[in-house]
Coordinates of C-alpha atoms and ligand atoms in Angstrom, one line a residue:
X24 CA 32.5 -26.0 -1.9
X25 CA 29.6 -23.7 -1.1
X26 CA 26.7 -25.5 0.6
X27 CA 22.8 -24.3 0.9
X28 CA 21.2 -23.3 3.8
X29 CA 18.8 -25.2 5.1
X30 CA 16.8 -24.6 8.1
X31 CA 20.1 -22.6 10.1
X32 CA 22.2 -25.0 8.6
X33 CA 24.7 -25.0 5.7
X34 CA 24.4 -28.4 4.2
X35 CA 25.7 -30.6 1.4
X36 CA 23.5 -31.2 -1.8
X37 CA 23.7 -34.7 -3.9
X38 CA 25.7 -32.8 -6.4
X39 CA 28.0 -30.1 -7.4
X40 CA 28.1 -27.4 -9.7
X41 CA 31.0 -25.3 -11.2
X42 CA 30.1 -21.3 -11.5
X43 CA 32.2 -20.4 -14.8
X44 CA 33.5 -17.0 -15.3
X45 CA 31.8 -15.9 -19.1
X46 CA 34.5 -13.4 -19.6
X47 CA 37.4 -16.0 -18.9
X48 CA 35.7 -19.5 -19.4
X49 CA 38.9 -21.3 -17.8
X50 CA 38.0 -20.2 -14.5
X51 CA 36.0 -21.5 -12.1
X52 CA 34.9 -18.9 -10.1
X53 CA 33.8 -21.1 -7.3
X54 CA 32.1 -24.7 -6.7
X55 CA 28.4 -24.8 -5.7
X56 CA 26.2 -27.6 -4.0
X57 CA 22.8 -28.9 -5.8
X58 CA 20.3 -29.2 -3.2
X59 CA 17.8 -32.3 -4.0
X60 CA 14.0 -32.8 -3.6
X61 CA 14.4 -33.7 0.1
X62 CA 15.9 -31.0 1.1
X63 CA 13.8 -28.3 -0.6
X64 CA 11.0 -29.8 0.9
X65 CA 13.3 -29.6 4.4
X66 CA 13.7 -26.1 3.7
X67 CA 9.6 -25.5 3.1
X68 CA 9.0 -27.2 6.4
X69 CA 11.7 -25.0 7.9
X70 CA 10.2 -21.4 6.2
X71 CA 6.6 -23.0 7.5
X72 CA 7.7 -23.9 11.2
X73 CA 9.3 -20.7 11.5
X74 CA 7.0 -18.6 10.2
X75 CA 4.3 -17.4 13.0
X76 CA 7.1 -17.0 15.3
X77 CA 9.0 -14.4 13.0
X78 CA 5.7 -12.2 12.0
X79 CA 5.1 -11.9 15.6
X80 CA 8.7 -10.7 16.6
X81 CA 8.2 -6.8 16.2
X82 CA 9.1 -4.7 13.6
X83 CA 12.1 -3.5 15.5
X84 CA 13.8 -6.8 14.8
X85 CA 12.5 -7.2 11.8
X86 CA 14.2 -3.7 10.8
X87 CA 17.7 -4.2 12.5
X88 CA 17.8 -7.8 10.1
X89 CA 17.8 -5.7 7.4
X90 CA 19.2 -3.4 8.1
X91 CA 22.4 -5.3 8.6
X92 CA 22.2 -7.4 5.8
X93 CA 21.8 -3.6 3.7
X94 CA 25.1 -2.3 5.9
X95 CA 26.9 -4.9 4.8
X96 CA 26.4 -5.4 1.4
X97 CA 27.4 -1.7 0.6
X98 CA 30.1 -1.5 3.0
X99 CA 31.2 -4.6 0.3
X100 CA 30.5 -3.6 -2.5
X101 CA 33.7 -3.7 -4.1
X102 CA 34.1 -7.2 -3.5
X103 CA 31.0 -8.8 -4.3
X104 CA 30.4 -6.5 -7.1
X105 CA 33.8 -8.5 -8.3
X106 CA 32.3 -11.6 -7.4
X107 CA 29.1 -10.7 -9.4
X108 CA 30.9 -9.4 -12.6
X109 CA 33.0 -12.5 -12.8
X110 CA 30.0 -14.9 -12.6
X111 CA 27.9 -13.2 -14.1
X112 CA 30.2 -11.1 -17.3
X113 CA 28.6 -7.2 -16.1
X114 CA 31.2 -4.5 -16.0
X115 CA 32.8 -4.4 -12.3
X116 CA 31.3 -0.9 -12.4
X117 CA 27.9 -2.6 -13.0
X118 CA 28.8 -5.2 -10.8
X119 CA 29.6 -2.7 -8.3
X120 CA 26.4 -0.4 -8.8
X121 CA 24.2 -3.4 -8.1
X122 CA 25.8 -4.4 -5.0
X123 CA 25.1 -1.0 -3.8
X124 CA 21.4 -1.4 -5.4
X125 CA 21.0 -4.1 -3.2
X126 CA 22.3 -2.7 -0.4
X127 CA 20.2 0.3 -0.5
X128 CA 17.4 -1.6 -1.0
X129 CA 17.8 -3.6 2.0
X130 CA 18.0 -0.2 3.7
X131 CA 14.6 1.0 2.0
X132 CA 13.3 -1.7 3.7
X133 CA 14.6 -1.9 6.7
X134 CA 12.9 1.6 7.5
X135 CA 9.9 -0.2 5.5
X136 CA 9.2 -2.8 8.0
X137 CA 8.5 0.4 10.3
X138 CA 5.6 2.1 8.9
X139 CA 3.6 -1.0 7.6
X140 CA -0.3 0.7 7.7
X141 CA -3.6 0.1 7.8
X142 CA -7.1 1.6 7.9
X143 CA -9.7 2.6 11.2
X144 CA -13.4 3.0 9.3
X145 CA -16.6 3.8 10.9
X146 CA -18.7 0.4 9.8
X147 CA -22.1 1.8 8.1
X148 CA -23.0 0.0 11.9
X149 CA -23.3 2.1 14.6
X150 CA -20.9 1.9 17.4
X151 CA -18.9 -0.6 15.3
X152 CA -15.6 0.1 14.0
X153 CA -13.6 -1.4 11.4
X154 CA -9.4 -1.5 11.2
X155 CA -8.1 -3.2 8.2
X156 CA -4.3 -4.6 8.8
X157 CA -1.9 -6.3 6.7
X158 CA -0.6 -9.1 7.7
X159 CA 2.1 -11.4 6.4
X160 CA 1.3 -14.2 3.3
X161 CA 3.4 -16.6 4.8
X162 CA 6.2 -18.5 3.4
X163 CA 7.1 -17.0 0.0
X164 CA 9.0 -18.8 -2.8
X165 CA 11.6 -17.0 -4.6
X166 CA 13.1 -18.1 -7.8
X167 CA 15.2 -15.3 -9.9
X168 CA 16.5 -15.1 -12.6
X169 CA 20.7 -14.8 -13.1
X170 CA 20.8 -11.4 -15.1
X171 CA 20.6 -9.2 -11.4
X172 CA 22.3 -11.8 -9.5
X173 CA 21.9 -9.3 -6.3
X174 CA 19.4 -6.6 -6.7
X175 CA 16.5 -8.9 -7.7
X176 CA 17.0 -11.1 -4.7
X177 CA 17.1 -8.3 -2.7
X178 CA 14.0 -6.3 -3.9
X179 CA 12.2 -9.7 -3.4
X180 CA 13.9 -11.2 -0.4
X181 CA 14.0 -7.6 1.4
X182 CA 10.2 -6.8 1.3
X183 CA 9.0 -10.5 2.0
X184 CA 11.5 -10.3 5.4
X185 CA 9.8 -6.7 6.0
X186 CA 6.4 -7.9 6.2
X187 CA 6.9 -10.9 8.1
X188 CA 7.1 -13.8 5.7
X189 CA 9.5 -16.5 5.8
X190 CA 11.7 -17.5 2.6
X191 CA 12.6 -20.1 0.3
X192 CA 14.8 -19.1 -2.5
X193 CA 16.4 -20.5 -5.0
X194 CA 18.6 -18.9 -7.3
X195 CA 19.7 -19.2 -11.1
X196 CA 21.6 -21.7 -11.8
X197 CA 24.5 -19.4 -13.5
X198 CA 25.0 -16.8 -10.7
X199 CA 25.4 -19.1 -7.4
X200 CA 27.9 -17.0 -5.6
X201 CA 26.2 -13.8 -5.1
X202 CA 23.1 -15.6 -4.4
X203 CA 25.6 -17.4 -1.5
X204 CA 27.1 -14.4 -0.7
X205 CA 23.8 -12.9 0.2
X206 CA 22.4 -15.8 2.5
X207 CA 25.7 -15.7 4.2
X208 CA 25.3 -12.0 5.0
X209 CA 21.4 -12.7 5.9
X210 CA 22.7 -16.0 8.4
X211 CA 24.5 -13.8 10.3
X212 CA 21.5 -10.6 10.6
X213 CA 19.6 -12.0 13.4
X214 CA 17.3 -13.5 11.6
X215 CA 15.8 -16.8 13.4
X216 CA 16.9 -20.3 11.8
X217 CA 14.4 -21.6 9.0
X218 CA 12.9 -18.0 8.3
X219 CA 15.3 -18.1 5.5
X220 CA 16.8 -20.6 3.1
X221 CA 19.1 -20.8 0.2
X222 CA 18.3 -23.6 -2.0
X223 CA 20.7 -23.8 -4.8
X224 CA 19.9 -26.3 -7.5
X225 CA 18.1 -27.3 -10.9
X226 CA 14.3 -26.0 -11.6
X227 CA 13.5 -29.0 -12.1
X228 CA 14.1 -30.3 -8.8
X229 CA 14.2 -27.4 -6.3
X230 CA 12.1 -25.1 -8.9
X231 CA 9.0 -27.8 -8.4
X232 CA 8.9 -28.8 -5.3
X233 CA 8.7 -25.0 -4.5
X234 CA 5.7 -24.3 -7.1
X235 CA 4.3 -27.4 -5.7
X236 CA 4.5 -27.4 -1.9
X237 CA 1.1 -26.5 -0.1
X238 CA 3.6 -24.3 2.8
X239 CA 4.6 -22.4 0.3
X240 CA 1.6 -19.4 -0.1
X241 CA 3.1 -16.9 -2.4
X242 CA 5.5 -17.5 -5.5
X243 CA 7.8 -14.6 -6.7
X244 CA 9.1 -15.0 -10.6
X245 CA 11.2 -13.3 -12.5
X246 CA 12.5 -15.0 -16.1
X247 CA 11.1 -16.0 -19.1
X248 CA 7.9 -16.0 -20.3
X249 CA 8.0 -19.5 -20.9
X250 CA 8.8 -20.4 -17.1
X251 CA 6.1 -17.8 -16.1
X252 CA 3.6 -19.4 -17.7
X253 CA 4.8 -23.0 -16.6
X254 CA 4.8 -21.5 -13.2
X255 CA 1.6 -20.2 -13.1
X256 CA -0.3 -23.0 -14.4
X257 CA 1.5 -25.2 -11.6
X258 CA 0.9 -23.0 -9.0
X259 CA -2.7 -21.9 -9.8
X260 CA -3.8 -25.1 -9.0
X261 CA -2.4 -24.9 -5.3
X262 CA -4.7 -21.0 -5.3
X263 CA -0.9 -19.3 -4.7
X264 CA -0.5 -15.9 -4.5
X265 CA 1.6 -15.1 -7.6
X266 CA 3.9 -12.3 -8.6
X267 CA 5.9 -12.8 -12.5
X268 CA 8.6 -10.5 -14.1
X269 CA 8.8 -11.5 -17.7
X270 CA 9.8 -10.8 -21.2
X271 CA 10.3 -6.8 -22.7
X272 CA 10.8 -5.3 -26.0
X273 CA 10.8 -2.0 -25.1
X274 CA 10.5 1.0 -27.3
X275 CA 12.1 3.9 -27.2
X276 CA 10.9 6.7 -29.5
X277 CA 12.9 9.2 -30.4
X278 CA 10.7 11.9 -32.2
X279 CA 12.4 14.9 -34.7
X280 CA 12.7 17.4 -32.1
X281 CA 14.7 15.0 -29.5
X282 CA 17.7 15.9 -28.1
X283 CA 20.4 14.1 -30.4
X284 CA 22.6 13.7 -27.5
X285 CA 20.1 12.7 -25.1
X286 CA 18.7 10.2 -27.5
X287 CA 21.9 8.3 -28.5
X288 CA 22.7 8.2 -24.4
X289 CA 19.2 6.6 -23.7
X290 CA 19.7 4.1 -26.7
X291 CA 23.4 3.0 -26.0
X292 CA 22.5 2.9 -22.5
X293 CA 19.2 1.3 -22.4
X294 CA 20.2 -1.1 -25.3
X295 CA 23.3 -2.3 -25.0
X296 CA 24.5 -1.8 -21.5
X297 CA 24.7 -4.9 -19.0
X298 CA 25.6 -6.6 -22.3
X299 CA 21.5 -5.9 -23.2
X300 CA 20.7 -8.3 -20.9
X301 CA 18.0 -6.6 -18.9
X302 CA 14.6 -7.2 -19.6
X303 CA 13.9 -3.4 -19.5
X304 CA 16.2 -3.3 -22.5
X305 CA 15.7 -0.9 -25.2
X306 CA 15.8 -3.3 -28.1
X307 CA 13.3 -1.3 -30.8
X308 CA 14.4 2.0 -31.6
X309 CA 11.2 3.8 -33.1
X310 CA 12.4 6.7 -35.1
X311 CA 11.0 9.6 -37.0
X312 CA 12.1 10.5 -40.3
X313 CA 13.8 13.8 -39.7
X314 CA 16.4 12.7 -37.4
X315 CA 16.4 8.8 -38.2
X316 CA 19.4 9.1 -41.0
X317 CA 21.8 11.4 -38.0
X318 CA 20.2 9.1 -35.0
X319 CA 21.5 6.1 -36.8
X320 CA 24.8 6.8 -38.1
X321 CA 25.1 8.6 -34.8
X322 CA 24.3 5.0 -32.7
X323 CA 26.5 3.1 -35.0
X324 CA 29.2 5.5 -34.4
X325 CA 28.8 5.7 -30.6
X326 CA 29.2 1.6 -30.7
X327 CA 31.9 1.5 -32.5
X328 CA 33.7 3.3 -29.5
X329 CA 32.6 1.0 -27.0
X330 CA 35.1 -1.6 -25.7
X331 CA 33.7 -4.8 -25.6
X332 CA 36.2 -7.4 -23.3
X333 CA 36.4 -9.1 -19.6
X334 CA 34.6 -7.6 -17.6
X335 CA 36.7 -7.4 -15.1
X336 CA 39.2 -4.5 -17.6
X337 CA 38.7 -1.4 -16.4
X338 CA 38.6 -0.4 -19.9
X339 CA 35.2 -2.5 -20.6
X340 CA 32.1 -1.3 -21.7
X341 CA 30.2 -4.0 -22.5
X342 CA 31.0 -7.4 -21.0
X343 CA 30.5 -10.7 -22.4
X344 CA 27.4 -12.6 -22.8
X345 CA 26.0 -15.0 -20.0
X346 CA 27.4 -18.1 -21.5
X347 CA 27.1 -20.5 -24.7
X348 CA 23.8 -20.9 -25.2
X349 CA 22.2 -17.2 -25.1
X350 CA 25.3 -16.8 -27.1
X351 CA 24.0 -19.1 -29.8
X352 CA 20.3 -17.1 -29.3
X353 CA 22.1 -13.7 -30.1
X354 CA 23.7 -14.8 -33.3
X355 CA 20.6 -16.6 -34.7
X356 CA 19.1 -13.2 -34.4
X357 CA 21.5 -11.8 -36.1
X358 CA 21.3 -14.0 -38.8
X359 CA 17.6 -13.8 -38.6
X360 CA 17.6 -9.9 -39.0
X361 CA 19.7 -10.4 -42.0
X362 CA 17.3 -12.4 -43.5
X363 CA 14.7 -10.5 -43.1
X364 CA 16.3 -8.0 -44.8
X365 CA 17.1 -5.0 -41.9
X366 CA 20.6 -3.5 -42.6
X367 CA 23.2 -4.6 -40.2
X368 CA 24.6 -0.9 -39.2
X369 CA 27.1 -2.1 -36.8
X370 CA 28.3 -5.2 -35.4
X371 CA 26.5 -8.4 -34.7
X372 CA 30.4 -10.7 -34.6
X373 CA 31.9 -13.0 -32.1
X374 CA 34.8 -11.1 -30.9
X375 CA 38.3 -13.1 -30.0
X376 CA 39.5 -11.7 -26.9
X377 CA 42.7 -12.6 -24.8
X378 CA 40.6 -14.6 -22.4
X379 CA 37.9 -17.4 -23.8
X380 CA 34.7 -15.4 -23.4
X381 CA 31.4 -15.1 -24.9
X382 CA 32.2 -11.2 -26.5
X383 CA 30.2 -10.1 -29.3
X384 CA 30.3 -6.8 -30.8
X385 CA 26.8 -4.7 -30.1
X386 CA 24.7 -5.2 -33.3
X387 CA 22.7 -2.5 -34.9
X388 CA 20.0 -2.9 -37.4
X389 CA 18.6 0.0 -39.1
X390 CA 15.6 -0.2 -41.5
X391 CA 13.9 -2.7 -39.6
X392 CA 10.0 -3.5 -39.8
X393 CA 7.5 -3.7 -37.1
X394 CA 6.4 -7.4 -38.4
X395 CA 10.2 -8.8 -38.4
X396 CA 11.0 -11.4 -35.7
X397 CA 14.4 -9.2 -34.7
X398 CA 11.5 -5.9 -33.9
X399 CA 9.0 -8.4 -32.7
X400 CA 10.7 -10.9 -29.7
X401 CA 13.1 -10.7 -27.4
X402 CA 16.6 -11.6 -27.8
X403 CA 18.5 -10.4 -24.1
X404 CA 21.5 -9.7 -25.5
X405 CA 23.3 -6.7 -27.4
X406 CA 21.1 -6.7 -30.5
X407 CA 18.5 -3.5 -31.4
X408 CA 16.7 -2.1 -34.6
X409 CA 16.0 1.1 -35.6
X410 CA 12.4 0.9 -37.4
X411 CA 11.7 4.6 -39.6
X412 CA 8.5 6.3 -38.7
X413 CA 6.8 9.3 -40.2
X414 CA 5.1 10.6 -37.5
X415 CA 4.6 10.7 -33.5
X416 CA 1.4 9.0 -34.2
X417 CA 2.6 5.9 -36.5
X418 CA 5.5 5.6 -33.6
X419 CA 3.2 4.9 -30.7
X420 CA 0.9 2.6 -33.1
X421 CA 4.0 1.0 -33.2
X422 CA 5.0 0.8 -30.4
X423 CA 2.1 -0.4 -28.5
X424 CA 2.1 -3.4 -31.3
X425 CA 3.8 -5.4 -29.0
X426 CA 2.8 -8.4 -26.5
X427 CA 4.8 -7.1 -23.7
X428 CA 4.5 -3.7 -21.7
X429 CA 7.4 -3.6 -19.4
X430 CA 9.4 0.0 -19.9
X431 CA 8.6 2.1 -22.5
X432 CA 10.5 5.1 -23.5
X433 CA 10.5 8.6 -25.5
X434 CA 13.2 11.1 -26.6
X435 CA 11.4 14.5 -27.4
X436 CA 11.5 18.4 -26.6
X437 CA 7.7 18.6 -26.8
X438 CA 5.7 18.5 -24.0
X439 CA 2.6 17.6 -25.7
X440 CA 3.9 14.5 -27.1
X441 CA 5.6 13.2 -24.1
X442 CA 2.5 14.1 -22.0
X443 CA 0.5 11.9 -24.9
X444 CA 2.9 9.0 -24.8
X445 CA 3.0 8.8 -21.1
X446 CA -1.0 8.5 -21.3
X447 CA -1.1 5.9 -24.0
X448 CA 1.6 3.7 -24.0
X449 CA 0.8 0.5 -22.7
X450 CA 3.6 -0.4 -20.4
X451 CA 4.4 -0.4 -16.4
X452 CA 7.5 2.3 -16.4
X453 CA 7.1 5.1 -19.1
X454 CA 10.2 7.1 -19.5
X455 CA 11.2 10.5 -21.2
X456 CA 14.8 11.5 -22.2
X457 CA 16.0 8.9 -20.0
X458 CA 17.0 5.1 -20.7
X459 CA 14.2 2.3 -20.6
X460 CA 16.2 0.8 -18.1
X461 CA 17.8 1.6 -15.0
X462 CA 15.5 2.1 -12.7
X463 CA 15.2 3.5 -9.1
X464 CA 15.2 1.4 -6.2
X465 CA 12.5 2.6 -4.3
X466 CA 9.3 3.1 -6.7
X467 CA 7.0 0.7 -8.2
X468 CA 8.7 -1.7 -10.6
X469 CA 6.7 -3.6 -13.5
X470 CA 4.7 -4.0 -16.6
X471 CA 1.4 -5.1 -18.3
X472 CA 0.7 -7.2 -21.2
X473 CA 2.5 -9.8 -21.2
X474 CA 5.6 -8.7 -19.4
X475 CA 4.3 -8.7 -15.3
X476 CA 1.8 -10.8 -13.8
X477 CA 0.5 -9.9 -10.1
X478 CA 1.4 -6.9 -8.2
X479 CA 4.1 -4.7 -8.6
X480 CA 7.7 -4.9 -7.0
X481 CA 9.5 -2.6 -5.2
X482 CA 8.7 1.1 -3.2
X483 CA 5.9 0.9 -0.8
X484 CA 3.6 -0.8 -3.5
X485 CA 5.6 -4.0 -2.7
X486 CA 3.4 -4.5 0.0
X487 CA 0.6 -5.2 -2.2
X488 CA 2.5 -8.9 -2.8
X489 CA 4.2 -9.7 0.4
X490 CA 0.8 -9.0 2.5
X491 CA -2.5 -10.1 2.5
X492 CA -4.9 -7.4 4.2
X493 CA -7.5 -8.8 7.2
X494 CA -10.7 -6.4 7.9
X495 CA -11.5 -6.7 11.8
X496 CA -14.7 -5.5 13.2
X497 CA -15.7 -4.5 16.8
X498 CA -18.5 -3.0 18.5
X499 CA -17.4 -1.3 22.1
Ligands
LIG501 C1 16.8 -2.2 -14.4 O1 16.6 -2.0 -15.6 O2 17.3 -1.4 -13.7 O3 15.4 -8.7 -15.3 C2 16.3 -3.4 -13.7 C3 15.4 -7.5 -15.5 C4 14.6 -6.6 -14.7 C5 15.4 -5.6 -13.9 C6 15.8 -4.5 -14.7 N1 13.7 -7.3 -13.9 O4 16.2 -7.1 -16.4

């Protein structure tokens, strides 16, 4: 049994949870301790004691942490990607990729932690100057979400070590083993007991005490849109620095001119890839008239030679859902597209495979309307429609009719329009004949609307989160 780390230590919970493989659901991939109210709160204290001690230890330390921890997690890659495709169902080549994600983030980082600036002003004084610094928030809480079971620990965990904070995280209940994996790695990096913790365990026991704790100064989210906004109003109340990565329903618009073969790459890639379960997911397919009956058949087509199966098969495409219950989400929207009345193209069935999994076959809906549920809210999983637009116009009306602003995307050979779309489209990552998701490790990552609250993640901009900024003013 895996135990949490608490304070430098590794220490039993008050209960125990089984991590199920989703492409094999008779195997246990590993057994994982439940950490309970007393010892999240152990862990805050821990993060809070420790704190000062690590923003004052030099940037040089700082930098060597990480850069281990980054080291290690590429040099094994192979085997944790393993570990993260069989709890978590993503191709072993996905599972792979984001090992090395992480790694290289780590890395990013590491070198990071070296260049933190600041600002020398003349004051409007005379013979007064003025520096601005950043300085470390403090102890940050990070809860994530079990889709990334590596990289989006690491582009949260990384930065906040960078600048100086101390860490509580706490991981998703589904993917405990990479999230283990990880703090092992970090235990061993140099970094000073308490400065880091892993608190596996319910939301609703290690989840609160986190939002609630006065020690803890800055929250980091990312989840659903219901949790966000559960989060927020908690922590608002203790003035917490806040960062949330929520909900998508990305468009991508493929215009009459697009590439064909560029456009049915972004849309099998950005839609159904990682099983759709990426909330930078392509999931609305906005498509002019011209090319919408070829685009379509084209999609359908490209699915049907897609392997869906264990994700572990080197043969495997698409791996299986997260487990039972998003299962369940997936086919009520499939059902519910139905009864709207969008044509079911492709797919859409539980699949039987030679292992008990969650498979599905990627669905396609074509003829779908910007008002139906299926174009409207979002599903994470292998589900997208294909709405029919006249012009490039009508597509980014439609588009933009959306609550969320996450990734946004557009398949076209004109430079006017894809100048024009980047302009207007009201989302955090605009993209043009390349996938809505996917993203680079070391830019900017988030939306607006209703998809990101709080700074950006990721790059240099990360900062903006992980620091708070102090003006200082001397006269010689
Ligand atoms: C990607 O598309 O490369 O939860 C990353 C998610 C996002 C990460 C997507 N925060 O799906």
């Amino acid at each position: 049994m895996k135990r949490n780390l608490i304070g430098g230590e590794w220490i039993d919970g008050s209960a125990i949870r089984q991590n199920i493989n989703p492409s094999d659901i008779d195997e246990v991939v590993g057994e994982y301790t439940q950490a309970d109210a007393s010892q999240a709160r152990q862990a805050i204290d821990a993060a809070h004691a420790a704190q000062r001690a690590w923003s004052f230890s030099g940037i040089q330390a700082r930098s060597n942490a990480l850069d281990f921890i980054g080291s290690e997690l590429l040099a094994r890659q192979q085997e944790l990607g393993n570990l993260l495709s069989r709890e978590e169902g993503k191709t072993l080549a996905e599972g792979v990729a984001e090992v090395a994600r992480a790694g290289h983030i780590f890395r990013f980082f590491a070198a990071e932690a070296l260049r933190i600036r600041g600002d020398r002003l003349s004051s409007v004084r005379p013979l007064v100057d003025i520096e601005v610094t950043r300085e470390p928030v403090g102890v940050v809480g990070i809860i994530t979400p079990w889709n990334f079971p590596m990289a989006i620990p690491a582009w949260k965990i990384a930065p906040a070590l960078a600048y100086g904070n101390s860490v509580v995280f706490k991981p998703a209940d589904l993917v405990p083993g990479s999230a283990w994996a990880l703090a092992e790695i970090i235990s061993r990096s140099g970094i000073p007991a308490g400065v880091f913790s892993l608190l596996m365990g319910r939301g609703s026991v290690v989840g609160k005490e986190i939002v609630n704790s006065g020690k803890v100064n800055a929250l980091t989210f990312t989840g659903s849109v219901d949790t966000g906004r559960r989060l927020a109003e908690q922590a608002a109340g203790g003035f917490k620095k806040l960062q949330l990565e929520m909900g998508g329903k990305n468009a991508l618009v493929i215009l009459d001119d697009a590439d064909i073969e560029i456009a049915v790459d972004c849309a099998i890639q950005g839609a159904y890839y990682s099983t759709g379960q990426r909330c930078t997911a392509s999931s609305r397919f906005i498509v002019q008239k011209g090319i919408y009956p070829h685009f379509v058949s084209r999609v359908a087509e490209a699915l049907s030679e897609l392997t869906v199966g264990h994700a572990l098969d080197p043969e495997t495409n698409i791996g299986p859902v997260v487990d039972e219950e998003q299962m369940k989400v997936d086919q009520e929207y499939v059902d519910i597209g139905k009864a709207e009345g969008a044509t079911l193209m492709y797919g859409g069935e539980p699949l039987r495979r030679h292992t008990r999994g969650h498979f599905m076959s990627p669905a396609l809906f074509a003829d779908a309307a910007p008002q139906m549920r299926i174009a409207r809210e979002e599903i994470f999983g292998p589900v997208a429609c294909a709405i029919p637009v006249n012009t490039y116009e009508e597509a980014l009306e439609v588009a933009n009719d959306s609550e969320f602003g996450l990734s946004a995307g557009i398949c076209t050979g004109s430079l006017k329009h894809a100048t024009h779309f980047k302009r207007h489209m009201q989302c955090g990552m605009a993209m043009v004949n390349v996938p809505t998701a996917g993203v680079d490790y070391h830019v900017p990552f988030g939306g607006t609307k209703g998809s990101s609250y709080g700074a950006r993640e990721q790059g240099s901009y990360a900062a903006e989160f992980f620091t708070t900024v102090k003006t200082a003013y001397t006269r010689a």
